[in-house]
PDB file of C-alpha atoms in Angstrom:
ATOM      1  CA  MET A 309     -32.348 -88.357 167.721  1.00 42.00           C
ATOM      2  CA  LYS A 310     -30.637 -91.686 167.092  1.00 57.00           C
ATOM      3  CA  SER A 311     -30.176 -93.923 170.088  1.00 60.00           C
ATOM      4  CA  SER A 312     -26.641 -94.385 171.346  1.00 68.00           C
ATOM      5  CA  PRO A 313     -24.958 -97.823 171.631  1.00 67.00           C
ATOM      6  CA  SER A 314     -25.379 -97.518 175.382  1.00 75.00           C
ATOM      7  CA  ALA A 315     -29.123 -96.922 175.009  1.00 81.00           C
ATOM      8  CA  ARG A 316     -29.469 -99.947 172.741  1.00 82.00           C
ATOM      9  CA  SER A 317     -27.627-102.051 175.311  1.00 87.00           C
ATOM     10  CA  TRP A 318     -30.048-100.866 178.003  1.00 90.00           C
ATOM     11  CA  ILE A 319     -32.976-101.861 175.781  1.00 90.00           C
ATOM     12  CA  ALA A 320     -31.497-105.344 175.391  1.00 92.00           C
ATOM     13  CA  ALA A 321     -30.864-105.552 179.135  1.00 91.00           C
ATOM     14  CA  GLY A 322     -34.503-104.644 179.770  1.00 93.00           C
ATOM     15  CA  VAL A 323     -35.680-107.400 177.413  1.00 94.00           C
ATOM     16  CA  ARG A 324     -33.450-109.941 179.194  1.00 94.00           C
ATOM     17  CA  HIS A 325     -34.888-108.853 182.541  1.00 93.00           C
ATOM     18  CA  GLU A 326     -38.450-109.249 181.248  1.00 93.00           C
ATOM     19  CA  LEU A 327     -37.655-112.735 179.931  1.00 94.00           C
ATOM     20  CA  LEU A 328     -36.124-113.736 183.256  1.00 92.00           C
ATOM     21  CA  MET A 329     -39.228-112.509 185.086  1.00 91.00           C
ATOM     22  CA  ARG A 330     -41.420-114.574 182.773  1.00 91.00           C
ATOM     23  CA  SER A 331     -39.270-117.647 183.397  1.00 91.00           C
ATOM     24  CA  LEU A 332     -39.223-117.288 187.181  1.00 88.00           C
ATOM     25  CA  PRO A 333     -42.505-119.180 187.829  1.00 87.00           C
ATOM     26  CA  ALA A 334     -41.039-122.305 186.198  1.00 86.00           C
ATOM     27  CA  LEU A 335     -37.699-121.810 187.953  1.00 86.00           C
ATOM     28  CA  ARG A 336     -39.422-121.416 191.326  1.00 85.00           C
ATOM     29  CA  HIS A 337     -41.420-124.582 190.695  1.00 81.00           C
ATOM     30  CA  GLU A 338     -38.225-126.528 189.966  1.00 79.00           C
ATOM     31  CA  MET A 339     -36.732-125.313 193.250  1.00 81.00           C
ATOM     32  CA  ALA A 340     -39.879-125.730 195.352  1.00 81.00           C
ATOM     33  CA  GLY A 341     -40.250-129.431 194.489  1.00 83.00           C
ATOM     34  CA  PRO A 342     -37.044-130.622 196.253  1.00 83.00           C
ATOM     35  CA  VAL A 343     -37.749-128.295 199.199  1.00 85.00           C
ATOM     36  CA  SER A 344     -41.199-129.825 199.794  1.00 86.00           C
ATOM     37  CA  LEU A 345     -39.823-133.351 199.552  1.00 86.00           C
ATOM     38  CA  LEU A 346     -36.950-132.465 201.865  1.00 87.00           C
ATOM     39  CA  ARG A 347     -39.329-131.138 204.524  1.00 88.00           C
ATOM     40  CA  MET A 348     -41.411-134.307 204.340  1.00 89.00           C
ATOM     41  CA  THR A 349     -38.307-136.494 204.576  1.00 87.00           C
ATOM     42  CA  LEU A 350     -37.063-134.613 207.653  1.00 87.00           C
ATOM     43  CA  LEU A 351     -40.453-135.026 209.346  1.00 87.00           C
ATOM     44  CA  MET A 352     -40.327-138.769 208.714  1.00 86.00           C
ATOM     45  CA  LEU A 353     -36.737-138.876 209.985  1.00 85.00           C
ATOM     46  CA  LYS A 354     -37.809-137.114 213.175  1.00 84.00           C
ATOM     47  CA  ARG A 355     -40.598-139.645 213.655  1.00 84.00           C
ATOM     48  CA  HIS A 356     -38.224-142.606 213.161  1.00 79.00           C
ATOM     49  CA  ALA A 357     -35.612-141.069 215.465  1.00 81.00           C
ATOM     50  CA  GLY A 358     -38.214-140.558 218.211  1.00 80.00           C
ATOM     51  CA  ALA A 359     -39.483-144.130 218.090  1.00 78.00           C
ATOM     52  CA  ASN A 360     -38.660-146.602 220.823  1.00 78.00           C
ATOM     53  CA  PRO A 361     -36.689-148.546 219.823  1.00 82.00           C
ATOM     54  CA  VAL A 362     -35.068-146.406 217.116  1.00 76.00           C
ATOM     55  CA  ASP A 363     -35.201-147.975 213.651  1.00 78.00           C
ATOM     56  CA  GLY A 364     -31.643-147.326 212.510  1.00 81.00           C
ATOM     57  CA  ALA A 365     -32.183-148.689 208.993  1.00 84.00           C
ATOM     58  CA  ALA A 366     -35.216-146.462 208.436  1.00 83.00           C
ATOM     59  CA  CYS A 367     -33.293-143.429 209.709  1.00 85.00           C
ATOM     60  CA  LEU A 368     -30.405-144.127 207.335  1.00 86.00           C
ATOM     61  CA  GLN A 369     -32.846-144.457 204.448  1.00 87.00           C
ATOM     62  CA  ARG A 370     -34.396-141.078 205.245  1.00 86.00           C
ATOM     63  CA  VAL A 371     -30.949-139.480 205.576  1.00 88.00           C
ATOM     64  CA  ASP A 372     -30.022-140.790 202.120  1.00 88.00           C
ATOM     65  CA  GLN A 373     -33.281-139.420 200.701  1.00 87.00           C
ATOM     66  CA  ALA A 374     -32.669-136.031 202.316  1.00 88.00           C
ATOM     67  CA  SER A 375     -29.145-135.970 200.881  1.00 89.00           C
ATOM     68  CA  ASP A 376     -30.461-136.660 197.354  1.00 87.00           C
ATOM     69  CA  GLN A 377     -33.146-133.985 197.655  1.00 86.00           C
ATOM     70  CA  LEU A 378     -30.641-131.453 198.985  1.00 87.00           C
ATOM     71  CA  ALA A 379     -28.381-132.203 196.017  1.00 87.00           C
ATOM     72  CA  LEU A 380     -31.288-131.493 193.644  1.00 84.00           C
ATOM     73  CA  LEU A 381     -31.943-128.192 195.397  1.00 84.00           C
ATOM     74  CA  VAL A 382     -28.279-127.192 195.220  1.00 84.00           C
ATOM     75  CA  ASP A 383     -28.228-128.020 191.498  1.00 81.00           C
ATOM     76  CA  SER A 384     -31.301-125.817 190.974  1.00 79.00           C
ATOM     77  CA  VAL A 385     -29.653-122.909 192.802  1.00 80.00           C
ATOM     78  CA  ARG A 386     -26.437-123.317 190.860  1.00 79.00           C
ATOM     79  CA  ALA A 387     -28.398-123.395 187.612  1.00 75.00           C
ATOM     80  CA  LEU A 388     -29.341-119.756 188.213  1.00 79.00           C
ATOM     81  CA  ARG A 389     -25.752-118.877 187.335  1.00 79.00           C
ATOM     82  CA  ASP A 390     -26.409-120.184 183.829  1.00 78.00           C
ATOM     83  CA  TRP A 391     -28.512-117.059 183.214  1.00 83.00           C
ATOM     84  CA  GLU A 392     -25.458-114.831 183.463  1.00 82.00           C
ATOM     85  CA  LEU A 393     -23.894-113.757 180.169  1.00 78.00           C
ATOM     86  CA  ALA A 394     -20.556-115.429 180.840  1.00 68.00           C
ATOM     87  CA  THR A 395     -17.643-114.867 178.474  1.00 61.00           C
ATOM     88  CA  SER A 396     -17.192-118.605 177.969  1.00 63.00           C
ATOM     89  CA  ASP A 397     -19.052-121.790 178.819  1.00 75.00           C
ATOM     90  CA  GLU A 398     -19.537-125.280 177.443  1.00 78.00           C
ATOM     91  CA  GLY A 399     -22.460-124.088 175.337  1.00 83.00           C
ATOM     92  CA  LEU A 400     -25.724-125.828 174.474  1.00 90.00           C
ATOM     93  CA  ALA A 401     -26.804-128.282 171.820  1.00 93.00           C
ATOM     94  CA  ARG A 402     -29.742-127.157 169.701  1.00 95.00           C
ATOM     95  CA  GLY A 403     -32.171-129.791 170.995  1.00 94.00           C
ATOM     96  CA  GLU A 404     -31.168-129.204 174.617  1.00 93.00           C
ATOM     97  CA  LEU A 405     -31.698-125.466 174.202  1.00 95.00           C
ATOM     98  CA  VAL A 406     -35.146-125.964 172.657  1.00 96.00           C
ATOM     99  CA  ARG A 407     -36.274-128.371 175.391  1.00 95.00           C
ATOM    100  CA  GLN A 408     -35.114-126.011 178.138  1.00 92.00           C
ATOM    101  CA  CYS A 409     -36.889-122.978 176.707  1.00 95.00           C
ATOM    102  CA  ALA A 410     -40.079-124.874 175.879  1.00 95.00           C
ATOM    103  CA  GLY A 411     -40.216-126.165 179.450  1.00 92.00           C
ATOM    104  CA  LEU A 412     -39.839-122.652 180.848  1.00 92.00           C
ATOM    105  CA  MET A 413     -42.550-121.118 178.647  1.00 92.00           C
ATOM    106  CA  ARG A 414     -45.103-123.915 178.263  1.00 91.00           C
ATOM    107  CA  ALA A 415     -47.201-122.922 181.303  1.00 87.00           C
ATOM    108  CA  ALA A 416     -47.434-119.276 180.197  1.00 86.00           C
ATOM    109  CA  PHE A 417     -48.572-120.359 176.733  1.00 88.00           C
ATOM    110  CA  ASP A 418     -51.142-122.797 178.108  1.00 86.00           C
ATOM    111  CA  LEU A 419     -52.648-120.134 180.379  1.00 81.00           C
ATOM    112  CA  ASN A 420     -53.449-118.016 177.335  1.00 80.00           C
ATOM    113  CA  GLY A 421     -54.826-120.782 175.153  1.00 81.00           C
ATOM    114  CA  LEU A 422     -51.688-120.988 173.021  1.00 88.00           C
ATOM    115  CA  SER A 423     -50.166-124.402 172.369  1.00 90.00           C
ATOM    116  CA  LEU A 424     -46.393-124.836 172.326  1.00 93.00           C
ATOM    117  CA  GLU A 425     -45.097-127.814 170.361  1.00 94.00           C
ATOM    118  CA  VAL A 426     -41.544-129.033 169.730  1.00 95.00           C
ATOM    119  CA  ASP A 427     -40.674-130.912 166.553  1.00 93.00           C
ATOM    120  CA  GLU A 428     -39.788-134.526 167.332  1.00 93.00           C
ATOM    121  CA  ARG A 429     -36.333-134.050 165.768  1.00 92.00           C
ATOM    122  CA  LEU A 430     -35.528-131.551 168.546  1.00 91.00           C
ATOM    123  CA  ASP A 431     -37.328-133.359 171.345  1.00 86.00           C
ATOM    124  CA  VAL A 432     -34.865-136.245 171.745  1.00 83.00           C
ATOM    125  CA  ALA A 433     -31.370-136.154 173.218  1.00 79.00           C
ATOM    126  CA  ASP A 434     -28.609-136.543 170.636  1.00 80.00           C
ATOM    127  CA  GLU A 435     -25.051-136.692 171.965  1.00 79.00           C
ATOM    128  CA  SER A 436     -23.662-136.113 168.471  1.00 84.00           C
ATOM    129  CA  GLU A 437     -25.235-132.654 168.182  1.00 89.00           C
ATOM    130  CA  PRO A 438     -22.727-129.789 168.053  1.00 90.00           C
ATOM    131  CA  ARG A 439     -22.696-127.482 171.064  1.00 91.00           C
ATOM    132  CA  TRP A 440     -22.962-123.762 170.456  1.00 92.00           C
ATOM    133  CA  PRO A 441     -21.105-121.348 172.759  1.00 89.00           C
ATOM    134  CA  ASP A 442     -22.685-118.732 175.035  1.00 90.00           C
ATOM    135  CA  GLY A 443     -25.539-120.887 176.273  1.00 90.00           C
ATOM    136  CA  ALA A 444     -27.067-118.062 178.314  1.00 91.00           C
ATOM    137  CA  ALA A 445     -27.213-115.793 175.255  1.00 93.00           C
ATOM    138  CA  LEU A 446     -28.863-118.525 173.188  1.00 95.00           C
ATOM    139  CA  ARG A 447     -31.434-119.142 175.915  1.00 95.00           C
ATOM    140  CA  TYR A 448     -32.356-115.459 176.015  1.00 96.00           C
ATOM    141  CA  LEU A 449     -32.557-115.368 172.216  1.00 96.00           C
ATOM    142  CA  LEU A 450     -34.945-118.326 171.890  1.00 97.00           C
ATOM    143  CA  LEU A 451     -37.025-117.168 174.866  1.00 97.00           C
ATOM    144  CA  GLY A 452     -37.198-113.759 173.205  1.00 96.00           C
ATOM    145  CA  ALA A 453     -38.518-115.313 169.986  1.00 97.00           C
ATOM    146  CA  LEU A 454     -41.124-117.280 171.940  1.00 96.00           C
ATOM    147  CA  GLY A 455     -42.080-114.190 173.952  1.00 94.00           C
ATOM    148  CA  HIS A 456     -42.441-112.127 170.783  1.00 94.00           C
ATOM    149  CA  LEU A 457     -44.808-114.595 169.105  1.00 93.00           C
ATOM    150  CA  HIS A 458     -46.682-115.039 172.383  1.00 91.00           C
ATOM    151  CA  ASP A 459     -47.267-111.285 172.704  1.00 90.00           C
ATOM    152  CA  GLN A 460     -48.265-110.838 169.059  1.00 87.00           C
ATOM    153  CA  SER A 461     -50.887-113.622 169.099  1.00 81.00           C
ATOM    154  CA  ASP A 462     -54.324-112.501 170.276  1.00 77.00           C
ATOM    155  CA  GLN A 463     -56.073-115.762 169.301  1.00 78.00           C
ATOM    156  CA  PRO A 464     -55.499-119.375 170.363  1.00 79.00           C
ATOM    157  CA  VAL A 465     -52.795-120.640 168.007  1.00 87.00           C
ATOM    158  CA  LEU A 466     -50.183-123.367 167.760  1.00 91.00           C
ATOM    159  CA  VAL A 467     -46.550-122.280 168.131  1.00 94.00           C
ATOM    160  CA  ARG A 468     -44.072-124.828 166.786  1.00 95.00           C
ATOM    161  CA  ILE A 469     -40.305-124.956 167.251  1.00 97.00           C
ATOM    162  CA  VAL A 470     -38.682-126.758 164.339  1.00 95.00           C
ATOM    163  CA  PRO A 471     -35.101-127.188 163.100  1.00 94.00           C
ATOM    164  CA  GLY A 472     -33.985-124.814 160.383  1.00 92.00           C
ATOM    165  CA  ASP A 473     -32.451-125.817 157.057  1.00 90.00           C
ATOM    166  CA  GLU A 474     -28.974-125.808 158.616  1.00 92.00           C
ATOM    167  CA  ALA A 475     -27.683-127.233 161.896  1.00 91.00           C
ATOM    168  CA  HIS A 476     -27.306-123.796 163.505  1.00 93.00           C
ATOM    169  CA  LEU A 477     -30.812-122.537 162.679  1.00 95.00           C
ATOM    170  CA  VAL A 478     -33.988-122.736 164.765  1.00 96.00           C
ATOM    171  CA  ARG A 479     -37.374-121.755 163.356  1.00 96.00           C
ATOM    172  CA  VAL A 480     -40.305-120.723 165.562  1.00 97.00           C
ATOM    173  CA  CYS A 481     -43.576-120.396 163.687  1.00 95.00           C
ATOM    174  CA  VAL A 482     -47.238-119.693 164.393  1.00 93.00           C
ATOM    175  CA  MET A 483     -50.115-121.562 162.778  1.00 88.00           C
ATOM    176  CA  PRO A 484     -53.826-122.013 163.476  1.00 83.00           C
ATOM    177  CA  LYS A 485     -54.761-124.787 165.878  1.00 76.00           C
ATOM    178  CA  PRO A 486     -55.816-127.930 164.019  1.00 68.00           C
ATOM    179  CA  GLU A 487     -59.028-128.171 166.029  1.00 61.00           C
ATOM    180  CA  HIS A 488     -60.061-124.834 167.438  1.00 53.00           C
ATOM    181  CA  ARG A 489     -62.542-125.050 170.287  1.00 49.00           C
ATOM    182  CA  GLU A 490     -64.065-122.509 172.610  1.00 50.00           C
ATOM    183  CA  GLU A 491     -61.877-122.279 175.688  1.00 49.00           C
ATOM    184  CA  ALA A 492     -62.785-121.022 179.129  1.00 40.00           C
ATOM    185  CA  GLU A 493     -61.553-117.610 180.127  1.00 46.00           C
ATOM    186  CA  LEU A 494     -58.261-117.910 181.922  1.00 45.00           C
ATOM    187  CA  MET A 495     -56.330-115.573 184.165  1.00 39.00           C
ATOM    188  CA  PRO A 496     -54.268-113.197 182.000  1.00 49.00           C
ATOM    189  CA  HIS A 497     -50.595-114.075 182.201  1.00 49.00           C
ATOM    190  CA  ARG A 498     -49.154-111.750 179.601  1.00 53.00           C
ATOM    191  CA  ALA A 499     -47.112-108.710 180.377  1.00 56.00           C
ATOM    192  CA  PRO A 500     -48.758-105.300 180.008  1.00 57.00           C
ATOM    193  CA  ARG A 501     -48.624-104.047 176.433  1.00 59.00           C
ATOM    194  CA  SER A 502     -45.924-101.553 177.397  1.00 64.00           C
ATOM    195  CA  LEU A 503     -43.694-104.539 178.234  1.00 83.00           C
ATOM    196  CA  ALA A 504     -44.634-106.623 175.198  1.00 89.00           C
ATOM    197  CA  ILE A 505     -41.669-107.909 173.204  1.00 93.00           C
ATOM    198  CA  ASP A 506     -42.176-106.363 169.793  1.00 92.00           C
ATOM    199  CA  ALA A 507     -39.958-106.745 166.740  1.00 93.00           C
ATOM    200  CA  VAL A 508     -37.777-103.762 167.708  1.00 92.00           C
ATOM    201  CA  CYS A 509     -37.114-105.188 171.176  1.00 93.00           C
ATOM    202  CA  LEU A 510     -36.348-108.632 169.788  1.00 95.00           C
ATOM    203  CA  GLN A 511     -33.964-107.247 167.180  1.00 94.00           C
ATOM    204  CA  SER A 512     -32.209-105.145 169.838  1.00 94.00           C
ATOM    205  CA  LEU A 513     -31.740-108.274 171.931  1.00 95.00           C
ATOM    206  CA  ALA A 514     -30.297-110.231 168.999  1.00 95.00           C
ATOM    207  CA  ASP A 515     -27.919-107.397 168.078  1.00 93.00           C
ATOM    208  CA  ASP A 516     -26.700-107.120 171.657  1.00 93.00           C
ATOM    209  CA  LEU A 517     -26.116-110.891 171.837  1.00 93.00           C
ATOM    210  CA  GLY A 518     -24.276-110.899 168.512  1.00 92.00           C
ATOM    211  CA  ARG A 519     -26.714-113.259 166.798  1.00 94.00           C
ATOM    212  CA  THR A 520     -28.556-113.100 163.472  1.00 94.00           C
ATOM    213  CA  ILE A 521     -32.332-113.227 163.576  1.00 96.00           C
ATOM    214  CA  THR A 522     -35.024-112.938 160.914  1.00 95.00           C
ATOM    215  CA  ILE A 523     -38.419-111.714 162.124  1.00 96.00           C
ATOM    216  CA  GLY A 524     -41.442-112.387 159.948  1.00 93.00           C
ATOM    217  CA  ARG A 525     -45.145-111.910 160.470  1.00 88.00           C
ATOM    218  CA  ASP A 526     -45.780-115.470 161.663  1.00 91.00           C
ATOM    219  CA  GLU A 527     -42.305-116.812 162.321  1.00 94.00           C
ATOM    220  CA  VAL A 528     -38.886-116.075 163.720  1.00 97.00           C
ATOM    221  CA  VAL A 529     -35.715-117.754 162.463  1.00 97.00           C
ATOM    222  CA  LEU A 530     -32.659-117.451 164.677  1.00 96.00           C
ATOM    223  CA  SER A 531     -29.062-118.488 164.259  1.00 95.00           C
ATOM    224  CA  LEU A 532     -27.135-120.137 167.081  1.00 94.00           C
ATOM    225  CA  LYS A 533     -23.861-119.223 165.390  1.00 91.00           C
ATOM    226  CA  ALA A 534     -22.140-116.097 166.663  1.00 85.00           C
ATOM    227  CA  GLY A 535     -21.329-113.261 164.330  1.00 71.00           C
TER     228      GLY A 535
END
């Protein structure tokens, strides 16, 4: 029996959920940092306020620090909205997208002995880069490509993100590590095999997001251009 369009959409929704769950450790870390600093700042403020005489300048300094840390926390909370598949947004530049996704997945790769490397052409900010619409969809697509290669690799390898031949293409490829060494056993961080992102899941995600993707044995090439 062929799957219905609704079933394919549910498959894609399940892949997006799995990718969000894999990204949550990095997102939590980004939110926990300002919270810890804010708690420390408030403790110092309480100490300054309880002194006799009260050091007004020190209190004002701590209040300013607390305000900055609260702003960082609010920005982190608001950033969660960027994961929604909005109908329109300002989009993402290719390099910005790659840096975001690499930052979210680097820890998971490291825990399994996989190295994640970004080509230097994508690792620097370039204000002249075109921005591609539907930033949330593009983030899910690149995370899906990284998750697919992560789940298919059972040996320590190097995963590189490089620019494609055209401005709207991103290529993610797997290659042997230049200097393979015996690595200590690490805590498994991968999803159970039943939740692994195979080629069918990745293609379903790309179809649902309206993007073109080419899945090879050791690489994935994705297009940031809709349609």
